[in-house]
GROMACS .gro file of N, CA and C in nm:
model
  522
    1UNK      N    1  24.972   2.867  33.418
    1UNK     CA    2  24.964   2.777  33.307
    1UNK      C    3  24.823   2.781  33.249
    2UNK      N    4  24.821   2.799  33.132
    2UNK     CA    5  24.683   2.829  33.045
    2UNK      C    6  24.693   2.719  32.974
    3UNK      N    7  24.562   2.636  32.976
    3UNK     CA    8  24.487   2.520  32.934
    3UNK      C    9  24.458   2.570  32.767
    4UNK      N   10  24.481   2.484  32.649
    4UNK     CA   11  24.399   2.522  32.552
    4UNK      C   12  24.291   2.460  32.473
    5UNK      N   13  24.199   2.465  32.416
    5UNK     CA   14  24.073   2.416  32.397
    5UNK      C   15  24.138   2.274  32.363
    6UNK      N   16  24.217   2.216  32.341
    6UNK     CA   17  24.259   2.049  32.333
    6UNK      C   18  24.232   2.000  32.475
    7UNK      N   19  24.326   2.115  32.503
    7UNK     CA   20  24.337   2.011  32.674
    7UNK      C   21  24.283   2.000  32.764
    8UNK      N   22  24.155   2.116  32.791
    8UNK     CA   23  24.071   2.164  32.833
    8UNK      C   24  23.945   2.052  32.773
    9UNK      N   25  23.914   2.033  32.674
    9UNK     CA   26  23.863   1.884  32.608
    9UNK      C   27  23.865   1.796  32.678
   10UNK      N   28  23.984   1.731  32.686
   10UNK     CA   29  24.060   1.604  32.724
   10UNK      C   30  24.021   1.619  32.900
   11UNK      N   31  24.055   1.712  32.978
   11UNK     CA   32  24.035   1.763  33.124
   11UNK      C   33  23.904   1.687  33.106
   12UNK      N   34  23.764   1.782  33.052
   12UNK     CA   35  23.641   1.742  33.103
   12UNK      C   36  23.599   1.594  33.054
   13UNK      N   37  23.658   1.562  32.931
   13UNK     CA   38  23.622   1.425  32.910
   13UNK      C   39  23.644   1.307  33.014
   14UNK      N   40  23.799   1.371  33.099
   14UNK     CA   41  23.843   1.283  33.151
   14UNK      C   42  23.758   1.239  33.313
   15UNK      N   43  23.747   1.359  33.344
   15UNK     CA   44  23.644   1.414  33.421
   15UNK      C   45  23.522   1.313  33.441
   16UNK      N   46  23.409   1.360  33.330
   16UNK     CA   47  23.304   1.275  33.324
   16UNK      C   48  23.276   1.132  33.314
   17UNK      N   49  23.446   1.076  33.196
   17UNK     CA   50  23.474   0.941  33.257
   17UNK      C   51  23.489   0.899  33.403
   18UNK      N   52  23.539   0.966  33.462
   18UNK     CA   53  23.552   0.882  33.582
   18UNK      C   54  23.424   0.914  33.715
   19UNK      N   55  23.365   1.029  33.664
   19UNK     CA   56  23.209   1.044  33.752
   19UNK      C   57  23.129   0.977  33.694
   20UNK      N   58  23.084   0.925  33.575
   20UNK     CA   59  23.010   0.807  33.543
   20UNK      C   60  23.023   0.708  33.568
   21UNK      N   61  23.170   0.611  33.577
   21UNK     CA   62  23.217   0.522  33.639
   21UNK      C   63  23.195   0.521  33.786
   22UNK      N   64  23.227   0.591  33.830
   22UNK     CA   65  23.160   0.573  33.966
   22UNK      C   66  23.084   0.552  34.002
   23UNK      N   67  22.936   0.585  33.942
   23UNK     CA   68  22.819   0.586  33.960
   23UNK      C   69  22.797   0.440  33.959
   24UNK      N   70  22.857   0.376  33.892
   24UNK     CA   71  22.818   0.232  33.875
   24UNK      C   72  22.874   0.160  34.007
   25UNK      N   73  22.958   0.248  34.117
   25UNK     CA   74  23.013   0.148  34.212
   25UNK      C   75  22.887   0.229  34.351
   26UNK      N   76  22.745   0.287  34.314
   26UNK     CA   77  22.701   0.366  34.418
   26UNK      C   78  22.591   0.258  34.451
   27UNK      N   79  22.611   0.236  34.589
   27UNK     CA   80  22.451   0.187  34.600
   27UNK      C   81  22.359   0.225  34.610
   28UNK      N   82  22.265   0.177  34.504
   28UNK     CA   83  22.119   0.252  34.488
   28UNK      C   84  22.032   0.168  34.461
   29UNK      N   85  22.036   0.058  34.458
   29UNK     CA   86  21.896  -0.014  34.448
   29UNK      C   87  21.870  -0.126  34.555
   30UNK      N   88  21.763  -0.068  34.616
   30UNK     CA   89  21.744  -0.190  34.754
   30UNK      C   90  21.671  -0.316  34.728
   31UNK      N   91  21.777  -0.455  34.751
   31UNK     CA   92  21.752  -0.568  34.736
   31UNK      C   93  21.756  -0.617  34.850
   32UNK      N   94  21.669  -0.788  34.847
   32UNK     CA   95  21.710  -0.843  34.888
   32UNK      C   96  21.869  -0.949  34.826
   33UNK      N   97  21.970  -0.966  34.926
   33UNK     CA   98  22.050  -0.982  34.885
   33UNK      C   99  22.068  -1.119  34.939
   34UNK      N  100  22.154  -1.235  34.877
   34UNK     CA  101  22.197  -1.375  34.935
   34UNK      C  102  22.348  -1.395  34.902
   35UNK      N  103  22.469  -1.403  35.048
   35UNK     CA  104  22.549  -1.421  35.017
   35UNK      C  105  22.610  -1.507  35.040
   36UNK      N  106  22.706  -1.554  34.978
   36UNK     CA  107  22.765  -1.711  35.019
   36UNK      C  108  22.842  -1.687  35.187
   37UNK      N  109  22.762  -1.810  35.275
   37UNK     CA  110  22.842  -1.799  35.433
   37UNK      C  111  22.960  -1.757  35.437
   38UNK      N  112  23.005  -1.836  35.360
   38UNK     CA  113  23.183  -1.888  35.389
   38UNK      C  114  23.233  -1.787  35.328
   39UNK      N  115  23.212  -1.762  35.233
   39UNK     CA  116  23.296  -1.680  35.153
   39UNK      C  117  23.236  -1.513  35.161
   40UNK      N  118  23.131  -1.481  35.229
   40UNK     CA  119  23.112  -1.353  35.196
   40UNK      C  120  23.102  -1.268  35.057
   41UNK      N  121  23.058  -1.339  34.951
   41UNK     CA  122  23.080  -1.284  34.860
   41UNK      C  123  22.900  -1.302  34.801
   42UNK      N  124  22.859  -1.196  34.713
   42UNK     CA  125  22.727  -1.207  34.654
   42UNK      C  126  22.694  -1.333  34.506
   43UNK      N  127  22.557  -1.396  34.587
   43UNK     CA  128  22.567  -1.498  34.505
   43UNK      C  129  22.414  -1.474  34.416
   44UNK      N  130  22.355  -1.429  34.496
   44UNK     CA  131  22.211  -1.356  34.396
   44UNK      C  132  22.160  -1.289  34.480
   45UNK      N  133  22.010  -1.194  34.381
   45UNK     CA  134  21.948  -1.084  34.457
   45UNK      C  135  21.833  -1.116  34.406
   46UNK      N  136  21.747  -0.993  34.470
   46UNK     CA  137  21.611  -0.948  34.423
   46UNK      C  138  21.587  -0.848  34.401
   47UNK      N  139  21.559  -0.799  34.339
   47UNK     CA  140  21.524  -0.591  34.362
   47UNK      C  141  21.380  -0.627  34.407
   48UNK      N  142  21.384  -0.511  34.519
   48UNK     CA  143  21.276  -0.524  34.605
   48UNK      C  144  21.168  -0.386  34.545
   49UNK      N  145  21.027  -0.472  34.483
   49UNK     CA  146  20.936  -0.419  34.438
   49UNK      C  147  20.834  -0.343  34.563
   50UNK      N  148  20.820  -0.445  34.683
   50UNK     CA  149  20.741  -0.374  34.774
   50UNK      C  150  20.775  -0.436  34.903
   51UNK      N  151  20.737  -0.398  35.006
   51UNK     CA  152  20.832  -0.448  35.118
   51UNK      C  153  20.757  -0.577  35.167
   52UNK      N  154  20.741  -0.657  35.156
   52UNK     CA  155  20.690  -0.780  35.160
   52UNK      C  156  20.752  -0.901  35.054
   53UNK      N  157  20.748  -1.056  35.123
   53UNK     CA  158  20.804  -1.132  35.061
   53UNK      C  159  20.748  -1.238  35.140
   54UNK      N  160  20.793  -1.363  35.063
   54UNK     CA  161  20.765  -1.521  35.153
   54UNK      C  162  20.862  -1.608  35.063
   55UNK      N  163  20.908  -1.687  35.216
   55UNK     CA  164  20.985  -1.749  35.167
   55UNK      C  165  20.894  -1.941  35.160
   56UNK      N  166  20.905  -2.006  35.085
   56UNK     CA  167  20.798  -2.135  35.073
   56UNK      C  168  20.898  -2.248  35.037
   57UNK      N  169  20.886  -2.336  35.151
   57UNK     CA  170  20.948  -2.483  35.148
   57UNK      C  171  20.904  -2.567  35.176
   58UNK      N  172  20.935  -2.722  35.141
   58UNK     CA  173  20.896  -2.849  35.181
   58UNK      C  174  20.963  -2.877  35.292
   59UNK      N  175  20.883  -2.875  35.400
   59UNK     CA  176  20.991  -2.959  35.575
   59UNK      C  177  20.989  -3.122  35.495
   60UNK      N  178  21.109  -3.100  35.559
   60UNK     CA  179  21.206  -3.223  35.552
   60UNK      C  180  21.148  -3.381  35.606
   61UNK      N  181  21.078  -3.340  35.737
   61UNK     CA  182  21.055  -3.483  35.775
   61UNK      C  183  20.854  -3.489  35.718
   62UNK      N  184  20.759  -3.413  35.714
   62UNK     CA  185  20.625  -3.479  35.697
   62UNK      C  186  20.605  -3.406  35.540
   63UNK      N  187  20.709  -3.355  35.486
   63UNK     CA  188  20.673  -3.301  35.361
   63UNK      C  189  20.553  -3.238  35.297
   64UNK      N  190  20.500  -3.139  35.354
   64UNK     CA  191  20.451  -3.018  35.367
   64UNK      C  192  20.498  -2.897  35.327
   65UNK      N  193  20.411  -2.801  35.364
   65UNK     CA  194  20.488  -2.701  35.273
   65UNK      C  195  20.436  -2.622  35.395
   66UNK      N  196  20.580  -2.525  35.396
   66UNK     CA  197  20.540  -2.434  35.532
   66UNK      C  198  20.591  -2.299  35.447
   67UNK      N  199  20.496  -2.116  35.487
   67UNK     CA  200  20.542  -2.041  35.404
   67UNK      C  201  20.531  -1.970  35.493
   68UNK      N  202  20.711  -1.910  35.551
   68UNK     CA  203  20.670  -1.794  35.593
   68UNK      C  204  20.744  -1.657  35.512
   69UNK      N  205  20.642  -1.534  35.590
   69UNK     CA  206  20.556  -1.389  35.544
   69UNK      C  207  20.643  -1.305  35.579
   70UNK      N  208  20.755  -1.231  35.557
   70UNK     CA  209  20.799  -1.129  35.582
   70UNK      C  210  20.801  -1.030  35.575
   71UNK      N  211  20.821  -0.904  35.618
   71UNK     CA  212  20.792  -0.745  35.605
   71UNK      C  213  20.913  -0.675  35.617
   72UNK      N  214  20.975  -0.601  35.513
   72UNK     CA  215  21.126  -0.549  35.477
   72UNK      C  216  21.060  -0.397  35.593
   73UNK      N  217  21.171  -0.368  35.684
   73UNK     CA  218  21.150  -0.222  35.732
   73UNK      C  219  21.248  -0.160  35.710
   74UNK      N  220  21.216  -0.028  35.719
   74UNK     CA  221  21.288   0.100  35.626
   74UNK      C  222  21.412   0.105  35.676
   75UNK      N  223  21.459   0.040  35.797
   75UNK     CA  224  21.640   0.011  35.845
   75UNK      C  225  21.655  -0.066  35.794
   76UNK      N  226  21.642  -0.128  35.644
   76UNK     CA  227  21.699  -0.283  35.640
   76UNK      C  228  21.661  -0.422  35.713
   77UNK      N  229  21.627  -0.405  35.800
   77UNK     CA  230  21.578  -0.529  35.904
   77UNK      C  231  21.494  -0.622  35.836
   78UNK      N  232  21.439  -0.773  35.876
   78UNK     CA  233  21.301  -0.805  35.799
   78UNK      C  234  21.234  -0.831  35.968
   79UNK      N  235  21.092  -0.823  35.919
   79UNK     CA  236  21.042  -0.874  36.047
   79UNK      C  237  20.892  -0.988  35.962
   80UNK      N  238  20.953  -1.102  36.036
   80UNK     CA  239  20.862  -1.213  36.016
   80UNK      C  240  20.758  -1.200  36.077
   81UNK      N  241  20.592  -1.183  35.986
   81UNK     CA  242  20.493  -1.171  36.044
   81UNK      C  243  20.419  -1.256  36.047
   82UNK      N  244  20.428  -1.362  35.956
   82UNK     CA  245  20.320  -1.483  35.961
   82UNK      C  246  20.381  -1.624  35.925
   83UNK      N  247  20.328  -1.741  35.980
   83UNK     CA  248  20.353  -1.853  35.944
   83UNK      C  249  20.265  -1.960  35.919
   84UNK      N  250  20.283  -2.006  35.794
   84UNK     CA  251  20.124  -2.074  35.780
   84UNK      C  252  20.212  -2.232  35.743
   85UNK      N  253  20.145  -2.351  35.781
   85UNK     CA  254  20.184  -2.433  35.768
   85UNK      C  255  20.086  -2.563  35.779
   86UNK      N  256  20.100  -2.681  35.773
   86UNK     CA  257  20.005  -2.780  35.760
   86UNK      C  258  19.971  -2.895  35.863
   87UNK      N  259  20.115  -2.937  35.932
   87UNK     CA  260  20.126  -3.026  35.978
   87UNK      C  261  20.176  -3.000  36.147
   88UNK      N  262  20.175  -3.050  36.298
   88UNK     CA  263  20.224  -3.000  36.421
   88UNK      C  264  20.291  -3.107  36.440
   89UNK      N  265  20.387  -3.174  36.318
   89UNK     CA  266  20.484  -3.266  36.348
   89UNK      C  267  20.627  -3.217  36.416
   90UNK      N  268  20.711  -3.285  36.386
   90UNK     CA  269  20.836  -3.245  36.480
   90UNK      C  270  20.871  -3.063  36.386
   91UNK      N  271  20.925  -2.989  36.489
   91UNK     CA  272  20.992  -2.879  36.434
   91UNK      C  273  20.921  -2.752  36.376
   92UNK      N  274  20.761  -2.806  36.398
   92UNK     CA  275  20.666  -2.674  36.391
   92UNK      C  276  20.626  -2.627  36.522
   93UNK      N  277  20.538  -2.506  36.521
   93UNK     CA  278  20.475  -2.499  36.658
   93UNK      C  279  20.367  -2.543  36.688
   94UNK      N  280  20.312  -2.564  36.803
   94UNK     CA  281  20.172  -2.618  36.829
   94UNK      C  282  20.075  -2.480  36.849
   95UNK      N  283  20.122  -2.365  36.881
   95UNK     CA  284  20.028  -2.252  36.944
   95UNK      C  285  20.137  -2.133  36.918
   96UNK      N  286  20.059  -2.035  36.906
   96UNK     CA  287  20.113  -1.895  36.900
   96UNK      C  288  20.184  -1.860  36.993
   97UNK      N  289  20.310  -1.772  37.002
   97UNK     CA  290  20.358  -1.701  37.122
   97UNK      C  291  20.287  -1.581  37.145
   98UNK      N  292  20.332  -1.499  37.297
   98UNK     CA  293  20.240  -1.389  37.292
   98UNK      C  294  20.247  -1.325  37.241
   99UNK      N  295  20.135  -1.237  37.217
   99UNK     CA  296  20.102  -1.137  37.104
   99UNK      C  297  20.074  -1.189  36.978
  100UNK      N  298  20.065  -1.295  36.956
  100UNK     CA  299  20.069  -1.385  36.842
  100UNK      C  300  19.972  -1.434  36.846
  101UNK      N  301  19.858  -1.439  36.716
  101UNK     CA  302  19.737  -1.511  36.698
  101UNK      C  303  19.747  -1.623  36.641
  102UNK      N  304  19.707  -1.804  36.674
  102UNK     CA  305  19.679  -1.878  36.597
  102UNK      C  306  19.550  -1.894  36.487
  103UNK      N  307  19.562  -1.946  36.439
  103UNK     CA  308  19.425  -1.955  36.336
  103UNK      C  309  19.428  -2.111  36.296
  104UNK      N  310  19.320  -2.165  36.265
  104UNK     CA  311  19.331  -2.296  36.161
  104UNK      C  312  19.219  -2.248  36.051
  105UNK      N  313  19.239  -2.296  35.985
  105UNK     CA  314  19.132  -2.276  35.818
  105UNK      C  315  19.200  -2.348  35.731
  106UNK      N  316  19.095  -2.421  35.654
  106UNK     CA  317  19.081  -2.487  35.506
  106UNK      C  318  19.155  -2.616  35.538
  107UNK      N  319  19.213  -2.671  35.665
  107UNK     CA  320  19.321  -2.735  35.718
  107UNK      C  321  19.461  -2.731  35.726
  108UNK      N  322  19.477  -2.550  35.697
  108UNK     CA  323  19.560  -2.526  35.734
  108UNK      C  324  19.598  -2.435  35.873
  109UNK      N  325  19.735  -2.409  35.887
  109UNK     CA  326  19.723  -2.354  36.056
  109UNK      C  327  19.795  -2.241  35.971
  110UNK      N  328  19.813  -2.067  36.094
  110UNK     CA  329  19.889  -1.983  36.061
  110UNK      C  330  19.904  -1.910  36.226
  111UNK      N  331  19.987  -1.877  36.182
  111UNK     CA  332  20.067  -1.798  36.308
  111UNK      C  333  20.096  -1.647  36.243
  112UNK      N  334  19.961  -1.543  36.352
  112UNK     CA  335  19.954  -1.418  36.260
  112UNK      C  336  20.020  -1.344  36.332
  113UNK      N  337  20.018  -1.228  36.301
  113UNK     CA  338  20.088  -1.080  36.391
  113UNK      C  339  20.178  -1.143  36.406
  114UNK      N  340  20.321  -1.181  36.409
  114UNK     CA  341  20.420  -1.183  36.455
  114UNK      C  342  20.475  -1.083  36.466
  115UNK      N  343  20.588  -1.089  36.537
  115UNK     CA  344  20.656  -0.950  36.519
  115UNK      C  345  20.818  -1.001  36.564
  116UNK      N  346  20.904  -1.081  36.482
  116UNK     CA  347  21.057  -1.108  36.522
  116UNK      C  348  21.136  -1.041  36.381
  117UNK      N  349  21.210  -0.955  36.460
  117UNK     CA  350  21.232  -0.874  36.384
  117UNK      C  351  21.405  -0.958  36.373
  118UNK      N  352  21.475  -0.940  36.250
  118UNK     CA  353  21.537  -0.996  36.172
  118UNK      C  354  21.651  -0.915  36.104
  119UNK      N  355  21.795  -0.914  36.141
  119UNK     CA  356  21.864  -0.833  36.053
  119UNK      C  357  21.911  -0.933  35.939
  120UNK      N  358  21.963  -1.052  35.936
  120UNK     CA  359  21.944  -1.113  35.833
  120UNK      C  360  21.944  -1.280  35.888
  121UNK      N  361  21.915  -1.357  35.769
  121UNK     CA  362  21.930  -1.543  35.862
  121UNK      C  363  21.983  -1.557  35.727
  122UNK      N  364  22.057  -1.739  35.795
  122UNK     CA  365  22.105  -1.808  35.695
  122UNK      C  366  21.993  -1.907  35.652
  123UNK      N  367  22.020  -1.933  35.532
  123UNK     CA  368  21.926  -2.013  35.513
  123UNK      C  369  22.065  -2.142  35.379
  124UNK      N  370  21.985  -2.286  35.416
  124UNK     CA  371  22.060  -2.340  35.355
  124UNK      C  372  22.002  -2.443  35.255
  125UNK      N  373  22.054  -2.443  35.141
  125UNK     CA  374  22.026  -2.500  35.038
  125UNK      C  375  22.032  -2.629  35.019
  126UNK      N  376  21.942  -2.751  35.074
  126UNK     CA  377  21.952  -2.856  35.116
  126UNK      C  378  21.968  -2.963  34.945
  127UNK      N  379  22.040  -3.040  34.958
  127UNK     CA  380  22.075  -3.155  34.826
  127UNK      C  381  21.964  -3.251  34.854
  128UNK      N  382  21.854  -3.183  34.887
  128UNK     CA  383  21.710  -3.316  34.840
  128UNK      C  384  21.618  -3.208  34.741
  129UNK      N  385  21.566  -3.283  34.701
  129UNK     CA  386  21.427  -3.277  34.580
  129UNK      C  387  21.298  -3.222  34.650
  130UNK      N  388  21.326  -3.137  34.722
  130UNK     CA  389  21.198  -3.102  34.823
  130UNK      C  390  21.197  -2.936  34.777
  131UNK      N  391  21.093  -2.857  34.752
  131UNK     CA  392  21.118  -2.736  34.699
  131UNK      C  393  21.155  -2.596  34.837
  132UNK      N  394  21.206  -2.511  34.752
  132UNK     CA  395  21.270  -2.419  34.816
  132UNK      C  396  21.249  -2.252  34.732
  133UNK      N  397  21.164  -2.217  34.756
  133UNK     CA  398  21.117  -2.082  34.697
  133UNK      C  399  21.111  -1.925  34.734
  134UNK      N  400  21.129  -1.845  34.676
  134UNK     CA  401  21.152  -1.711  34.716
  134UNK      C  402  21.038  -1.665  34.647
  135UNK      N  403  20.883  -1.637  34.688
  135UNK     CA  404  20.806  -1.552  34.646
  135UNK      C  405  20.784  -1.418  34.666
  136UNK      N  406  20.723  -1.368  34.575
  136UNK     CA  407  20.715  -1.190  34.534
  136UNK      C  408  20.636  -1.167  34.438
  137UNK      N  409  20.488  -1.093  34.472
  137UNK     CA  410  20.396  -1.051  34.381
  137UNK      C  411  20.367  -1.117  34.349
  138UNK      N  412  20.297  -1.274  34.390
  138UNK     CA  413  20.230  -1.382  34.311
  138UNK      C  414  20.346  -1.484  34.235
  139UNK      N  415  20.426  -1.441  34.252
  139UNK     CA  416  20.527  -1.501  34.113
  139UNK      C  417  20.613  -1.611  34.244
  140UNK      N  418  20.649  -1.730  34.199
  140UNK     CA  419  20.735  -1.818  34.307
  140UNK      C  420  20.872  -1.847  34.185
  141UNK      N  421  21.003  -1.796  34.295
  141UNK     CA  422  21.132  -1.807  34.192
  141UNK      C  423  21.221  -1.927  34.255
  142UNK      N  424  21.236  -2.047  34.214
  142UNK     CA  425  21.312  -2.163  34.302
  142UNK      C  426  21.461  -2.154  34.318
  143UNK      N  427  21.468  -2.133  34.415
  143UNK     CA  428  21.611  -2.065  34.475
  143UNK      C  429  21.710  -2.206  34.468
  144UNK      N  430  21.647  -2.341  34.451
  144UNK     CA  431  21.755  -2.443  34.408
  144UNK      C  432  21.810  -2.441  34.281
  145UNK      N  433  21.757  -2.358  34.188
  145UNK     CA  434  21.770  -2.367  34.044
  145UNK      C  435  21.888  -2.177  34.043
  146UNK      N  436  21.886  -2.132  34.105
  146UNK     CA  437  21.957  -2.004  34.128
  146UNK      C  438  22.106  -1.998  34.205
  147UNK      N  439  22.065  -2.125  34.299
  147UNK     CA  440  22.188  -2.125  34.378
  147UNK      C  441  22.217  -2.298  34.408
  148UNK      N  442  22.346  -2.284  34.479
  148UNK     CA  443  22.428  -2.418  34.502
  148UNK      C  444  22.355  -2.482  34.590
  149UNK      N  445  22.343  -2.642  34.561
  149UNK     CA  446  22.271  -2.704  34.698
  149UNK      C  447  22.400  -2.754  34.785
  150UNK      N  448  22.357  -2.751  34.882
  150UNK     CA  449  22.431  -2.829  34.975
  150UNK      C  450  22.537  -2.690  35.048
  151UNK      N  451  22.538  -2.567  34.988
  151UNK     CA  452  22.565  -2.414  35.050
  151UNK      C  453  22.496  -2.363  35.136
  152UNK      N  454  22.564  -2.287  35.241
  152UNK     CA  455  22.497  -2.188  35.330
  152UNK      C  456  22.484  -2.045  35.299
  153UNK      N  457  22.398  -1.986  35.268
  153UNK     CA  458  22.398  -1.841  35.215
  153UNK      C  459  22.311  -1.739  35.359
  154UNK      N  460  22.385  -1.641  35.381
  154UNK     CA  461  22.313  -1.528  35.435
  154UNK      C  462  22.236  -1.445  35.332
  155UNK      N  463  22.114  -1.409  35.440
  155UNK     CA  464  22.013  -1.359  35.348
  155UNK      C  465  22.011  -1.219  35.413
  156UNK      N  466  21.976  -1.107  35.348
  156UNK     CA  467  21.970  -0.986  35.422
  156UNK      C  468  21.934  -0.890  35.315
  157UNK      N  469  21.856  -0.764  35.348
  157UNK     CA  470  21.812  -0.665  35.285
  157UNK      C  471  21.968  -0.593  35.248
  158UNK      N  472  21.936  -0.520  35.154
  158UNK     CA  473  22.086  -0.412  35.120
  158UNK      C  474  22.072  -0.362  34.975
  159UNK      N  475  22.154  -0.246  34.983
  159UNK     CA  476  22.135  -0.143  34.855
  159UNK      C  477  22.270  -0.200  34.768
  160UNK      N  478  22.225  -0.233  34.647
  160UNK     CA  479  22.321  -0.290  34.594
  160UNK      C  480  22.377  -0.190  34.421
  161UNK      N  481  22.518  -0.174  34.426
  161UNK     CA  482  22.525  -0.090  34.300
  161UNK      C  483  22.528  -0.169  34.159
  162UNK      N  484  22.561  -0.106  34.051
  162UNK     CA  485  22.546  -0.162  33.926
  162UNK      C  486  22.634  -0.288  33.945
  163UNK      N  487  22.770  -0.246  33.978
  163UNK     CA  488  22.880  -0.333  33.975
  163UNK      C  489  22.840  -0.467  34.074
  164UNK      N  490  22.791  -0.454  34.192
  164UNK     CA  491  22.777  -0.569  34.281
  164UNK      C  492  22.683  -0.628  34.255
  165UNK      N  493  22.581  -0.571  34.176
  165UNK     CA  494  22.424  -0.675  34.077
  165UNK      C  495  22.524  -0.750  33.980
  166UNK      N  496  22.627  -0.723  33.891
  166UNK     CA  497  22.652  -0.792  33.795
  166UNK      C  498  22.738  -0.933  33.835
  167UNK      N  499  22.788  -0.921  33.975
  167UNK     CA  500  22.853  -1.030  34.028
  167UNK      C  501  22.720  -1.166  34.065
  168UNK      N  502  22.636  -1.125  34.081
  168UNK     CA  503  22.518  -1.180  34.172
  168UNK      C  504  22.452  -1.238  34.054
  169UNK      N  505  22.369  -1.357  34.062
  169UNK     CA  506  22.231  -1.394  33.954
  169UNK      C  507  22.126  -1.321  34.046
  170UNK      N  508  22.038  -1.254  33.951
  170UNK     CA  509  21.879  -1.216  33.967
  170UNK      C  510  21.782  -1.338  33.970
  171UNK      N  511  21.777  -1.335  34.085
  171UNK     CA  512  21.682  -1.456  34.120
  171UNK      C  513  21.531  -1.490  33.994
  172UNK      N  514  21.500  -1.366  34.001
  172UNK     CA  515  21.326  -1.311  33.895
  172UNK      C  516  21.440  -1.355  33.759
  173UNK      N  517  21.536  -1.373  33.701
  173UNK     CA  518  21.542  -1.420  33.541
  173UNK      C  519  21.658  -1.541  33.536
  174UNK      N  520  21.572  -1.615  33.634
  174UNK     CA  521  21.625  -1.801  33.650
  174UNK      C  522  21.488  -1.857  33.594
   0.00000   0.00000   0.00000
């Protein structure tokens, strides 16, 4: 059976439609990703500019602001390296674990070198007025204004395609 320049047309058009389409279901851009607990489904991202991040909140009971320092590694993993915080009320630490340096300065405390390495945590979006932030490059993006309060979302590194960014809000254009 001989193809003729119509159909042979129509063949490659049809062709390149559906290898371009695809492309949009490939994962290729590594985010951090947040998905709803319960439901497993993507609720926002980040495209990850450099492998570092902090996450910055108000504790609940002395209302402070505690920020910790994370480091994205090349398996996906995060590993929490620092914790800086203000107050040694309930639910902080008093002293470093081993291998772990304390510090105090300016009146604040930090907990350096860590090294707990992390495939992903939940983190939950509490219904009080106390802030809740996802920083990156200087810039702080408030993750109560991005996502549901009173939800549990898993947080985790991952390569996300065209199609699974468009389900998700971009945290950076809230």
């Amino acid at each position: 059976m001989r193809l003729n320049s119509r159909q042979r047309f129509l063949l490659i058009l049809i062709a390149l439609i559906l290898i371009s389409s695809s492309i949009g279901f490939i994962p290729l851009k590594r985010s951090i990703a947040l998905f709803e607990s319960d439901t497993g489904s993507l609720a926002a991202y980040y495209l990850l500019t450099q492998p570092r991040f902090q996450i910055k909140y108000t504790h609940s009971i002395h209302l402070s602001d505690v920020v910790e320092s994370f480091e994205v590694l090349p398996d996906n993993t995060m590993k929490m390296v620092e914790l800086e915080y203000e107050d040694f009320n309930i639910g902080m630490p008093s002293n470093a674990g081993e291998g772990e340096v304390f510090l105090e300065k300016d009146g604040k405390y930090y907990i350096k070198n860590m090294d707990r390495i992390l495939p992903e945590f939940r983190i939950l979006i509490g219904d009080v007025d106390a802030g809740l932030f996802f920083m990156d490059n200087g810039e702080e993006f408030d993750l109560k204004k991005a996502l549901v309060r009173g939800k549990t979302y898993t947080f985790r590194i991952q390569r996300l395609s065209f199609f699974q960014q468009l389900k998700g809000v971009n945290i950076d254009e809230q």
